[in-house]
PDB file of C-alpha atoms and ligand atoms in Angstrom:
ATOM      1  CA  UNK O 155      25.002   7.970   0.574  1.00 52.00           C
ATOM      2  CA  UNK O 156      23.608  10.754  -1.558  1.00 62.00           C
ATOM      3  CA  UNK O 157      21.450  13.325   0.204  1.00 78.00           C
ATOM      4  CA  UNK O 158      19.034  13.964  -2.619  1.00 90.00           C
ATOM      5  CA  UNK O 159      17.235  11.671  -5.021  1.00 95.00           C
ATOM      6  CA  UNK O 160      14.932  12.336  -7.918  1.00 97.00           C
ATOM      7  CA  UNK O 161      12.546   9.674  -9.129  1.00 98.00           C
ATOM      8  CA  UNK O 162      10.571  10.026 -12.323  1.00 98.00           C
ATOM      9  CA  UNK O 163       7.072   8.659 -11.823  1.00 98.00           C
ATOM     10  CA  UNK O 164       5.498   7.251 -14.966  1.00 96.00           C
ATOM     11  CA  UNK O 165       4.015   3.951 -13.911  1.00 92.00           C
ATOM     12  CA  UNK O 166       3.197   1.879 -10.860  1.00 88.00           C
ATOM     13  CA  UNK O 167       6.673   0.335 -10.841  1.00 88.00           C
ATOM     14  CA  UNK O 168       8.145   3.786 -10.164  1.00 94.00           C
ATOM     15  CA  UNK O 169       6.024   4.024  -7.008  1.00 93.00           C
ATOM     16  CA  UNK O 170       7.985   1.099  -5.595  1.00 91.00           C
ATOM     17  CA  UNK O 171      11.294   2.717  -6.620  1.00 94.00           C
ATOM     18  CA  UNK O 172      10.373   6.031  -4.954  1.00 96.00           C
ATOM     19  CA  UNK O 173       9.333   4.228  -1.805  1.00 95.00           C
ATOM     20  CA  UNK O 174      12.575   2.263  -1.638  1.00 94.00           C
ATOM     21  CA  UNK O 175      14.707   5.351  -2.188  1.00 97.00           C
ATOM     22  CA  UNK O 176      12.774   7.263   0.469  1.00 97.00           C
ATOM     23  CA  UNK O 177      13.167   4.352   2.840  1.00 96.00           C
ATOM     24  CA  UNK O 178      16.939   4.229   2.246  1.00 96.00           C
ATOM     25  CA  UNK O 179      17.316   7.985   2.740  1.00 97.00           C
ATOM     26  CA  UNK O 180      15.194   8.000   5.903  1.00 97.00           C
ATOM     27  CA  UNK O 181      17.174   5.085   7.364  1.00 96.00           C
ATOM     28  CA  UNK O 182      20.385   6.900   6.532  1.00 95.00           C
ATOM     29  CA  UNK O 183      19.132   9.994   8.323  1.00 95.00           C
ATOM     30  CA  UNK O 184      18.576   7.903  11.443  1.00 96.00           C
ATOM     31  CA  UNK O 185      14.799   7.480  11.452  1.00 97.00           C
ATOM     32  CA  UNK O 186      13.486   4.468  13.360  1.00 96.00           C
ATOM     33  CA  UNK O 187      12.034   1.516  11.482  1.00 93.00           C
ATOM     34  CA  UNK O 188       8.512   2.590  12.407  1.00 94.00           C
ATOM     35  CA  UNK O 189       9.013   6.124  11.113  1.00 97.00           C
ATOM     36  CA  UNK O 190      10.656   4.826   7.958  1.00 97.00           C
ATOM     37  CA  UNK O 191       7.525   2.804   7.227  1.00 96.00           C
ATOM     38  CA  UNK O 192       5.298   5.834   7.824  1.00 97.00           C
ATOM     39  CA  UNK O 193       7.440   7.870   5.430  1.00 98.00           C
ATOM     40  CA  UNK O 194       7.372   5.075   2.836  1.00 97.00           C
ATOM     41  CA  UNK O 195       3.580   4.898   3.104  1.00 97.00           C
ATOM     42  CA  UNK O 196       3.240   8.667   2.573  1.00 98.00           C
ATOM     43  CA  UNK O 197       5.550   8.482  -0.461  1.00 98.00           C
ATOM     44  CA  UNK O 198       3.507   5.608  -1.816  1.00 96.00           C
ATOM     45  CA  UNK O 199       0.292   7.630  -1.622  1.00 96.00           C
ATOM     46  CA  UNK O 200       1.579  10.798  -3.309  1.00 98.00           C
ATOM     47  CA  UNK O 201       3.395   8.757  -5.964  1.00 97.00           C
ATOM     48  CA  UNK O 202       0.251   6.795  -6.641  1.00 95.00           C
ATOM     49  CA  UNK O 203      -1.707  10.006  -7.017  1.00 96.00           C
ATOM     50  CA  UNK O 204       0.716  11.095  -9.724  1.00 97.00           C
ATOM     51  CA  UNK O 205       0.167   7.829 -11.629  1.00 95.00           C
ATOM     52  CA  UNK O 206      -3.588   7.781 -11.039  1.00 93.00           C
ATOM     53  CA  UNK O 207      -4.486  11.420 -11.525  1.00 96.00           C
ATOM     54  CA  UNK O 208      -1.666  13.119 -13.429  1.00 97.00           C
ATOM     55  CA  UNK O 209      -0.107  10.209 -15.393  1.00 95.00           C
ATOM     56  CA  UNK O 210       3.446  11.399 -14.775  1.00 97.00           C
ATOM     57  CA  UNK O 211       5.570  13.578 -12.577  1.00 98.00           C
ATOM     58  CA  UNK O 212       8.514  13.325 -10.237  1.00 98.00           C
ATOM     59  CA  UNK O 213       9.446  12.965  -6.624  1.00 98.00           C
ATOM     60  CA  UNK O 214      12.450  14.677  -5.107  1.00 98.00           C
ATOM     61  CA  UNK O 215      13.562  13.665  -1.639  1.00 98.00           C
ATOM     62  CA  UNK O 216      16.299  15.194   0.413  1.00 96.00           C
ATOM     63  CA  UNK O 217      17.711  15.861   3.830  1.00 96.00           C
ATOM     64  CA  UNK O 218      16.706  19.140   5.459  1.00 95.00           C
ATOM     65  CA  UNK O 219      17.782  20.982   8.578  1.00 90.00           C
ATOM     66  CA  UNK O 220      15.313  22.554  10.959  1.00 79.00           C
ATOM     67  CA  UNK O 221      16.021  24.223  14.266  1.00 82.00           C
ATOM     68  CA  UNK O 222      18.634  21.698  15.274  1.00 81.00           C
ATOM     69  CA  UNK O 223      16.984  18.512  14.069  1.00 87.00           C
ATOM     70  CA  UNK O 224      17.509  17.117  10.611  1.00 94.00           C
ATOM     71  CA  UNK O 225      14.584  15.776   8.674  1.00 97.00           C
ATOM     72  CA  UNK O 226      13.427  14.495   5.341  1.00 97.00           C
ATOM     73  CA  UNK O 227      11.558  16.510   2.739  1.00 98.00           C
ATOM     74  CA  UNK O 228       9.585  14.908  -0.054  1.00 98.00           C
ATOM     75  CA  UNK O 229       8.341  16.978  -2.955  1.00 98.00           C
ATOM     76  CA  UNK O 230       5.972  15.390  -5.454  1.00 98.00           C
ATOM     77  CA  UNK O 231       5.275  17.465  -8.547  1.00 98.00           C
ATOM     78  CA  UNK O 232       3.321  16.925 -11.697  1.00 98.00           C
ATOM     79  CA  UNK O 233       1.940  18.908 -14.573  1.00 98.00           C
ATOM     80  CA  UNK O 234      -1.339  17.042 -14.580  1.00 98.00           C
ATOM     81  CA  UNK O 235      -4.897  18.405 -14.487  1.00 98.00           C
ATOM     82  CA  UNK O 236      -4.559  19.985 -11.040  1.00 98.00           C
ATOM     83  CA  UNK O 237      -7.214  19.998  -8.318  1.00 98.00           C
ATOM     84  CA  UNK O 238     -10.031  22.536  -8.420  1.00 97.00           C
ATOM     85  CA  UNK O 239     -11.027  22.216  -4.759  1.00 97.00           C
ATOM     86  CA  UNK O 240      -8.027  21.274  -2.628  1.00 98.00           C
ATOM     87  CA  UNK O 241      -9.967  21.418   0.655  1.00 97.00           C
ATOM     88  CA  UNK O 242     -12.413  18.872  -0.714  1.00 97.00           C
ATOM     89  CA  UNK O 243      -9.608  16.646  -2.033  1.00 97.00           C
ATOM     90  CA  UNK O 244      -8.086  16.672   1.462  1.00 97.00           C
ATOM     91  CA  UNK O 245     -11.266  15.265   2.982  1.00 97.00           C
ATOM     92  CA  UNK O 246     -11.084  11.690   4.181  1.00 95.00           C
ATOM     93  CA  UNK O 247     -12.940   9.451   1.754  1.00 94.00           C
ATOM     94  CA  UNK O 248     -13.209  11.964  -1.058  1.00 96.00           C
ATOM     95  CA  UNK O 249     -12.174  10.560  -4.414  1.00 96.00           C
ATOM     96  CA  UNK O 250     -12.972  11.610  -7.953  1.00 94.00           C
ATOM     97  CA  UNK O 251     -12.568   8.045  -9.117  1.00 87.00           C
ATOM     98  CA  UNK O 252     -12.836   4.581  -7.652  1.00 81.00           C
ATOM     99  CA  UNK O 253     -10.177   5.329  -5.032  1.00 85.00           C
ATOM    100  CA  UNK O 254     -10.586   5.102  -1.286  1.00 91.00           C
ATOM    101  CA  UNK O 255      -9.958   8.819  -0.984  1.00 95.00           C
ATOM    102  CA  UNK O 256      -7.530   8.404   1.889  1.00 94.00           C
ATOM    103  CA  UNK O 257      -4.264   9.167   0.081  1.00 96.00           C
ATOM    104  CA  UNK O 258      -4.001  12.900   0.661  1.00 97.00           C
ATOM    105  CA  UNK O 259      -5.461  13.110   4.184  1.00 96.00           C
ATOM    106  CA  UNK O 260      -3.557   9.946   5.113  1.00 95.00           C
ATOM    107  CA  UNK O 261      -0.217  11.263   3.885  1.00 96.00           C
ATOM    108  CA  UNK O 262      -0.835  14.426   5.912  1.00 97.00           C
ATOM    109  CA  UNK O 263      -1.426  12.384   9.066  1.00 96.00           C
ATOM    110  CA  UNK O 264       1.717  10.345   8.473  1.00 96.00           C
ATOM    111  CA  UNK O 265       4.037  13.323   8.126  1.00 97.00           C
ATOM    112  CA  UNK O 266       4.862  16.295  10.391  1.00 97.00           C
ATOM    113  CA  UNK O 267       4.275  18.944   7.748  1.00 97.00           C
ATOM    114  CA  UNK O 268       2.171  18.750   4.628  1.00 98.00           C
ATOM    115  CA  UNK O 269       1.547  21.376   2.023  1.00 98.00           C
ATOM    116  CA  UNK O 270      -0.298  21.122  -1.271  1.00 98.00           C
ATOM    117  CA  UNK O 271      -0.428  23.673  -4.060  1.00 98.00           C
ATOM    118  CA  UNK O 272      -2.476  22.952  -7.130  1.00 98.00           C
ATOM    119  CA  UNK O 273      -3.578  24.904 -10.168  1.00 98.00           C
ATOM    120  CA  UNK O 274      -6.168  23.593 -12.567  1.00 98.00           C
ATOM    121  CA  UNK O 275      -4.598  22.881 -15.915  1.00 97.00           C
ATOM    122  CA  UNK O 276      -1.087  23.433 -14.557  1.00 98.00           C
ATOM    123  CA  UNK O 277      -0.415  20.732 -12.024  1.00 98.00           C
ATOM    124  CA  UNK O 278       0.054  19.832  -8.399  1.00 98.00           C
ATOM    125  CA  UNK O 279       2.910  20.024  -5.918  1.00 98.00           C
ATOM    126  CA  UNK O 280       2.812  18.247  -2.588  1.00 98.00           C
ATOM    127  CA  UNK O 281       5.575  19.046  -0.086  1.00 98.00           C
ATOM    128  CA  UNK O 282       5.906  16.893   3.024  1.00 98.00           C
ATOM    129  CA  UNK O 283       8.397  16.910   5.887  1.00 98.00           C
ATOM    130  CA  UNK O 284       9.190  14.698   8.790  1.00 97.00           C
ATOM    131  CA  UNK O 285      11.609  15.658  11.522  1.00 97.00           C
ATOM    132  CA  UNK O 286      13.983  13.375  13.334  1.00 94.00           C
ATOM    133  CA  UNK O 287      13.524  13.657  17.066  1.00 83.00           C
TER     134      UNK O 287
ATOM    135  CA  UNK S 300       5.924 -14.780 -14.647  1.00 53.00           C
ATOM    136  CA  UNK S 301       4.146 -15.687 -11.457  1.00 60.00           C
ATOM    137  CA  UNK S 302       5.283 -13.158  -8.861  1.00 74.00           C
ATOM    138  CA  UNK S 303       3.261 -14.774  -6.121  1.00 86.00           C
ATOM    139  CA  UNK S 304       3.529 -18.545  -5.859  1.00 90.00           C
ATOM    140  CA  UNK S 305       0.270 -20.212  -4.879  1.00 94.00           C
ATOM    141  CA  UNK S 306       0.479 -23.521  -3.031  1.00 94.00           C
ATOM    142  CA  UNK S 307      -2.377 -25.910  -2.631  1.00 95.00           C
ATOM    143  CA  UNK S 308      -2.668 -27.380   0.827  1.00 92.00           C
ATOM    144  CA  UNK S 309      -5.679 -29.587   1.416  1.00 91.00           C
ATOM    145  CA  UNK S 310      -8.792 -27.571   0.781  1.00 93.00           C
ATOM    146  CA  UNK S 311      -6.869 -24.332   1.024  1.00 97.00           C
ATOM    147  CA  UNK S 312      -4.630 -22.195  -1.127  1.00 97.00           C
ATOM    148  CA  UNK S 313      -1.645 -20.348   0.282  1.00 97.00           C
ATOM    149  CA  UNK S 314      -0.321 -17.350  -1.640  1.00 96.00           C
ATOM    150  CA  UNK S 315       2.990 -16.093  -0.311  1.00 93.00           C
ATOM    151  CA  UNK S 316       3.936 -12.651  -1.474  1.00 90.00           C
ATOM    152  CA  UNK S 317       7.697 -12.791  -2.133  1.00 82.00           C
ATOM    153  CA  UNK S 318       8.725  -9.219  -2.730  1.00 76.00           C
ATOM    154  CA  UNK S 319       7.495  -5.691  -3.040  1.00 73.00           C
ATOM    155  CA  UNK S 320       4.544  -5.932  -5.391  1.00 74.00           C
ATOM    156  CA  UNK S 321       3.634  -3.700  -8.252  1.00 75.00           C
ATOM    157  CA  UNK S 322       0.000  -3.006  -9.029  1.00 76.00           C
ATOM    158  CA  UNK S 323       0.133  -5.401 -11.950  1.00 81.00           C
ATOM    159  CA  UNK S 324       1.344  -8.182  -9.636  1.00 84.00           C
ATOM    160  CA  UNK S 325      -1.620  -7.607  -7.323  1.00 84.00           C
ATOM    161  CA  UNK S 326      -4.044  -7.737 -10.227  1.00 87.00           C
ATOM    162  CA  UNK S 327      -2.399 -10.936 -11.422  1.00 90.00           C
ATOM    163  CA  UNK S 328      -2.638 -12.414  -7.933  1.00 93.00           C
ATOM    164  CA  UNK S 329      -6.356 -11.670  -7.906  1.00 92.00           C
ATOM    165  CA  UNK S 330      -6.918 -13.378 -11.252  1.00 93.00           C
ATOM    166  CA  UNK S 331      -4.745 -16.382 -10.389  1.00 94.00           C
ATOM    167  CA  UNK S 332      -6.514 -16.929  -7.072  1.00 95.00           C
ATOM    168  CA  UNK S 333      -9.942 -16.653  -8.658  1.00 94.00           C
ATOM    169  CA  UNK S 334      -8.993 -19.221 -11.265  1.00 95.00           C
ATOM    170  CA  UNK S 335      -7.478 -21.674  -8.767  1.00 95.00           C
ATOM    171  CA  UNK S 336     -10.271 -21.406  -6.227  1.00 96.00           C
ATOM    172  CA  UNK S 337     -12.564 -22.502  -9.036  1.00 94.00           C
ATOM    173  CA  UNK S 338     -10.260 -25.221 -10.326  1.00 95.00           C
ATOM    174  CA  UNK S 339      -9.470 -26.764  -6.924  1.00 95.00           C
ATOM    175  CA  UNK S 340     -12.793 -25.931  -5.258  1.00 95.00           C
ATOM    176  CA  UNK S 341     -10.826 -24.387  -2.413  1.00 96.00           C
ATOM    177  CA  UNK S 342     -12.727 -23.347   0.686  1.00 95.00           C
ATOM    178  CA  UNK S 343     -10.118 -21.004   2.039  1.00 97.00           C
ATOM    179  CA  UNK S 344      -7.226 -18.816   0.930  1.00 97.00           C
ATOM    180  CA  UNK S 345      -4.317 -17.535   2.976  1.00 97.00           C
ATOM    181  CA  UNK S 346      -2.439 -14.517   1.652  1.00 97.00           C
ATOM    182  CA  UNK S 347       0.902 -14.124   3.395  1.00 96.00           C
ATOM    183  CA  UNK S 348       2.054 -10.491   3.283  1.00 95.00           C
ATOM    184  CA  UNK S 349       4.963 -10.813   5.730  1.00 94.00           C
ATOM    185  CA  UNK S 350       7.454  -9.264   3.298  1.00 90.00           C
ATOM    186  CA  UNK S 351       5.328  -6.257   2.274  1.00 90.00           C
ATOM    187  CA  UNK S 352       7.108  -3.046   3.315  1.00 90.00           C
ATOM    188  CA  UNK S 353       3.975  -0.947   3.032  1.00 92.00           C
ATOM    189  CA  UNK S 354       0.282  -1.612   2.584  1.00 93.00           C
ATOM    190  CA  UNK S 355      -1.003   1.595   1.069  1.00 92.00           C
ATOM    191  CA  UNK S 356      -4.520   2.537   0.006  1.00 92.00           C
ATOM    192  CA  UNK S 357      -4.190   0.777  -3.332  1.00 90.00           C
ATOM    193  CA  UNK S 358      -2.926  -2.470  -1.779  1.00 91.00           C
ATOM    194  CA  UNK S 359      -5.680  -2.272   0.838  1.00 93.00           C
ATOM    195  CA  UNK S 360      -8.303  -1.823  -1.831  1.00 91.00           C
ATOM    196  CA  UNK S 361      -6.878  -4.744  -3.793  1.00 91.00           C
ATOM    197  CA  UNK S 362      -6.709  -7.074  -0.780  1.00 93.00           C
ATOM    198  CA  UNK S 363     -10.302  -6.227   0.103  1.00 94.00           C
ATOM    199  CA  UNK S 364     -11.384  -6.737  -3.495  1.00 93.00           C
ATOM    200  CA  UNK S 365      -9.588 -10.080  -3.676  1.00 94.00           C
ATOM    201  CA  UNK S 366     -11.248 -11.263  -0.457  1.00 95.00           C
ATOM    202  CA  UNK S 367     -14.690 -10.150  -1.574  1.00 94.00           C
ATOM    203  CA  UNK S 368     -14.301 -11.735  -4.967  1.00 93.00           C
ATOM    204  CA  UNK S 369     -13.085 -15.042  -3.489  1.00 95.00           C
ATOM    205  CA  UNK S 370     -16.034 -14.982  -1.114  1.00 94.00           C
ATOM    206  CA  UNK S 371     -18.319 -14.885  -4.128  1.00 93.00           C
ATOM    207  CA  UNK S 372     -16.407 -17.883  -5.441  1.00 91.00           C
ATOM    208  CA  UNK S 373     -17.111 -19.689  -2.179  1.00 92.00           C
ATOM    209  CA  UNK S 374     -13.792 -19.242  -0.365  1.00 96.00           C
ATOM    210  CA  UNK S 375     -12.827 -17.451   2.844  1.00 96.00           C
ATOM    211  CA  UNK S 376      -9.710 -15.291   2.772  1.00 97.00           C
ATOM    212  CA  UNK S 377      -7.345 -14.538   5.611  1.00 97.00           C
ATOM    213  CA  UNK S 378      -4.411 -12.140   5.394  1.00 97.00           C
ATOM    214  CA  UNK S 379      -1.460 -13.172   7.545  1.00 98.00           C
ATOM    215  CA  UNK S 380       1.851 -11.591   8.480  1.00 97.00           C
ATOM    216  CA  UNK S 381       1.099  -7.875   8.499  1.00 97.00           C
ATOM    217  CA  UNK S 382       4.162  -6.459  10.258  1.00 95.00           C
ATOM    218  CA  UNK S 383       3.645  -4.168  13.282  1.00 95.00           C
ATOM    219  CA  UNK S 384       5.129  -1.105  11.534  1.00 95.00           C
ATOM    220  CA  UNK S 385       3.032  -1.752   8.454  1.00 96.00           C
ATOM    221  CA  UNK S 386      -0.103  -2.138  10.567  1.00 96.00           C
ATOM    222  CA  UNK S 387       0.706   1.093  12.389  1.00 94.00           C
ATOM    223  CA  UNK S 388       1.093   2.973   9.103  1.00 95.00           C
ATOM    224  CA  UNK S 389      -2.234   1.567   7.921  1.00 95.00           C
ATOM    225  CA  UNK S 390      -3.918   2.819  11.078  1.00 93.00           C
ATOM    226  CA  UNK S 391      -2.322   6.241  10.588  1.00 90.00           C
ATOM    227  CA  UNK S 392      -3.590   6.288   7.016  1.00 91.00           C
ATOM    228  CA  UNK S 393      -7.068   5.415   8.248  1.00 90.00           C
ATOM    229  CA  UNK S 394      -7.024   2.139   6.323  1.00 93.00           C
ATOM    230  CA  UNK S 395      -8.908  -0.930   7.463  1.00 91.00           C
ATOM    231  CA  UNK S 396      -9.270  -4.379   5.957  1.00 92.00           C
ATOM    232  CA  UNK S 397     -12.934  -4.363   6.909  1.00 86.00           C
ATOM    233  CA  UNK S 398     -14.634  -7.640   6.173  1.00 83.00           C
ATOM    234  CA  UNK S 399     -11.348  -9.430   5.584  1.00 93.00           C
ATOM    235  CA  UNK S 400      -9.942 -11.889   8.101  1.00 94.00           C
ATOM    236  CA  UNK S 401      -6.466 -11.312   9.480  1.00 96.00           C
ATOM    237  CA  UNK S 402      -4.216 -13.527  11.561  1.00 97.00           C
ATOM    238  CA  UNK S 403      -0.727 -13.297  12.971  1.00 96.00           C
ATOM    239  CA  UNK S 404       0.962 -16.036  10.965  1.00 96.00           C
ATOM    240  CA  UNK S 405       0.326 -19.061   8.759  1.00 95.00           C
ATOM    241  CA  UNK S 406      -0.516 -21.305  11.667  1.00 96.00           C
ATOM    242  CA  UNK S 407      -3.128 -18.926  13.013  1.00 96.00           C
ATOM    243  CA  UNK S 408      -4.363 -18.317   9.499  1.00 97.00           C
ATOM    244  CA  UNK S 409      -5.013 -22.031   9.091  1.00 96.00           C
ATOM    245  CA  UNK S 410      -6.781 -22.144  12.451  1.00 96.00           C
ATOM    246  CA  UNK S 411      -8.903 -19.179  11.387  1.00 95.00           C
ATOM    247  CA  UNK S 412      -9.894 -20.911   8.152  1.00 96.00           C
ATOM    248  CA  UNK S 413     -10.645 -24.164   9.949  1.00 94.00           C
ATOM    249  CA  UNK S 414     -13.087 -22.312  12.175  1.00 93.00           C
ATOM    250  CA  UNK S 415     -14.603 -20.278   9.380  1.00 90.00           C
ATOM    251  CA  UNK S 416     -15.058 -23.176   7.039  1.00 87.00           C
ATOM    252  CA  UNK S 417     -16.199 -25.384   9.911  1.00 80.00           C
ATOM    253  CA  UNK S 418     -13.635 -28.051   9.170  1.00 57.00           C
ATOM    254  CA  UNK S 419     -11.899 -29.931  11.902  1.00 52.00           C
ATOM    255  CA  UNK S 420      -8.124 -29.738  11.638  1.00 54.00           C
ATOM    256  CA  UNK S 421      -6.995 -32.562   9.414  1.00 52.00           C
ATOM    257  CA  UNK S 422     -10.113 -32.558   7.295  1.00 49.00           C
ATOM    258  CA  UNK S 423     -10.163 -31.161   3.810  1.00 47.00           C
ATOM    259  CA  UNK S 424      -6.777 -32.657   3.124  1.00 45.00           C
TER     260      UNK S 424
HETATM  261  N1  ADP Y 947      -1.531  14.770  -8.312  1.00 57.22           N
HETATM  262  C1  ADP Y 947      -2.858  14.961  -8.479  1.00 57.22           C
HETATM  263  N2  ADP Y 947      -3.327  15.539  -9.610  1.00 57.22           N
HETATM  264  C2  ADP Y 947      -4.656  15.747  -9.794  1.00 57.22           C
HETATM  265  N3  ADP Y 947      -5.593  15.417  -8.898  1.00 57.22           N
HETATM  266  C3  ADP Y 947      -5.202  14.836  -7.757  1.00 57.22           C
HETATM  267  C4  ADP Y 947      -3.820  14.577  -7.475  1.00 57.22           C
HETATM  268  N4  ADP Y 947      -3.727  14.014  -6.244  1.00 57.22           N
HETATM  269  C5  ADP Y 947      -4.984  13.923  -5.782  1.00 57.22           C
HETATM  270  N5  ADP Y 947      -5.873  14.422  -6.674  1.00 57.22           N
HETATM  271  C6  ADP Y 947      -7.340  14.533  -6.501  1.00 57.22           C
HETATM  272  O1  ADP Y 947      -7.650  14.456  -5.107  1.00 57.22           O
HETATM  273  C7  ADP Y 947      -8.543  13.368  -4.866  1.00 57.22           C
HETATM  274  C8  ADP Y 947      -8.228  12.741  -3.521  1.00 57.22           C
HETATM  275  O2  ADP Y 947      -6.953  12.097  -3.549  1.00 57.22           O
HETATM  276  P1  ADP Y 947      -6.693  10.889  -2.571  1.00 57.22           P
HETATM  277  O3  ADP Y 947      -7.010  11.342  -1.186  1.00 57.22           O
HETATM  278  O4  ADP Y 947      -5.314  10.379  -2.804  1.00 57.22           O
HETATM  279  O5  ADP Y 947      -7.773   9.827  -3.003  1.00 57.22           O
HETATM  280  P2  ADP Y 947      -7.819   8.834  -4.284  1.00 57.22           P
HETATM  281  O6  ADP Y 947      -6.487   8.909  -4.945  1.00 57.22           O
HETATM  282  O7  ADP Y 947      -8.098   7.494  -3.693  1.00 57.22           O
HETATM  283  O8  ADP Y 947      -8.926   9.319  -5.155  1.00 57.22           O
HETATM  284  C9  ADP Y 947      -8.395  12.444  -6.043  1.00 57.22           C
HETATM  285  O9  ADP Y 947      -9.536  11.667  -6.270  1.00 57.22           O
HETATM  286  C10 ADP Y 947      -8.110  13.409  -7.188  1.00 57.22           C
HETATM  287  O10 ADP Y 947      -9.312  13.955  -7.675  1.00 57.22           O
HETATM  288 MG1   MG Y 948      -4.729   8.625  -3.919  1.00 57.22          MG
END
């Protein structure tokens, strides 16, 4: 099985594709069924944010190696409007539209590492990792 | 095409989600259920989500919206079949189905509706 996948995100259907690819990669890496579902849920949230807030972008997922343990890294990037106040966007329940506002904080809780870089007018990159242990 | 078949059983409707759903499918499910609850005067709706691999914030919002809308149409909704891993991920995401009934499986879902709609089992057929 390939160790890296790239999924273009343009519509809601692509969210399902990204989730399924992430699930397959995580299973291949040896993650348990429970962890695979957590990873799929995190992918779903960041992919949905691309569709909802940036219209399009992409998600790259690949195997990584930490200090001994392998893991999965998911990078979601877009060239959408960006986020002016990232700390606020990370707050549970904060949404600039009709959303539940749990996507970003939720994805952070689901994963081991979570990093978001955003520039207004340039776009957003979310990098998430989960380690196999 | 109807992605989610809806069966009529007595006074209830049973919608069994068959595969991973796109957003459009969920919106269609909402509209189809609203229409049928009106047409059949259904008192209760069971949505079987056993096959869903993930219930993310969008799906949660949709399921809540469907239940609230059906309530306004006079029907109780119960979600059945949320898998343990899926439930765990929902908890981790901080998602709740507040105000929406849940049950383990179809059988318990029917029992839940019978209680909620105050029908004895066997009635409403
Ligand atoms: N990729 C993105 N591009 C631009 N803004 C974003 C992006 N992702 C998240 N945001 C902003 O952060 C807010 C919080 O995101 P989230 O927690 O997923 O909640 P929701 O998507 O339900 O609004 C969003 O309402 C939006 O304003
Ligand atoms: Mg979101």
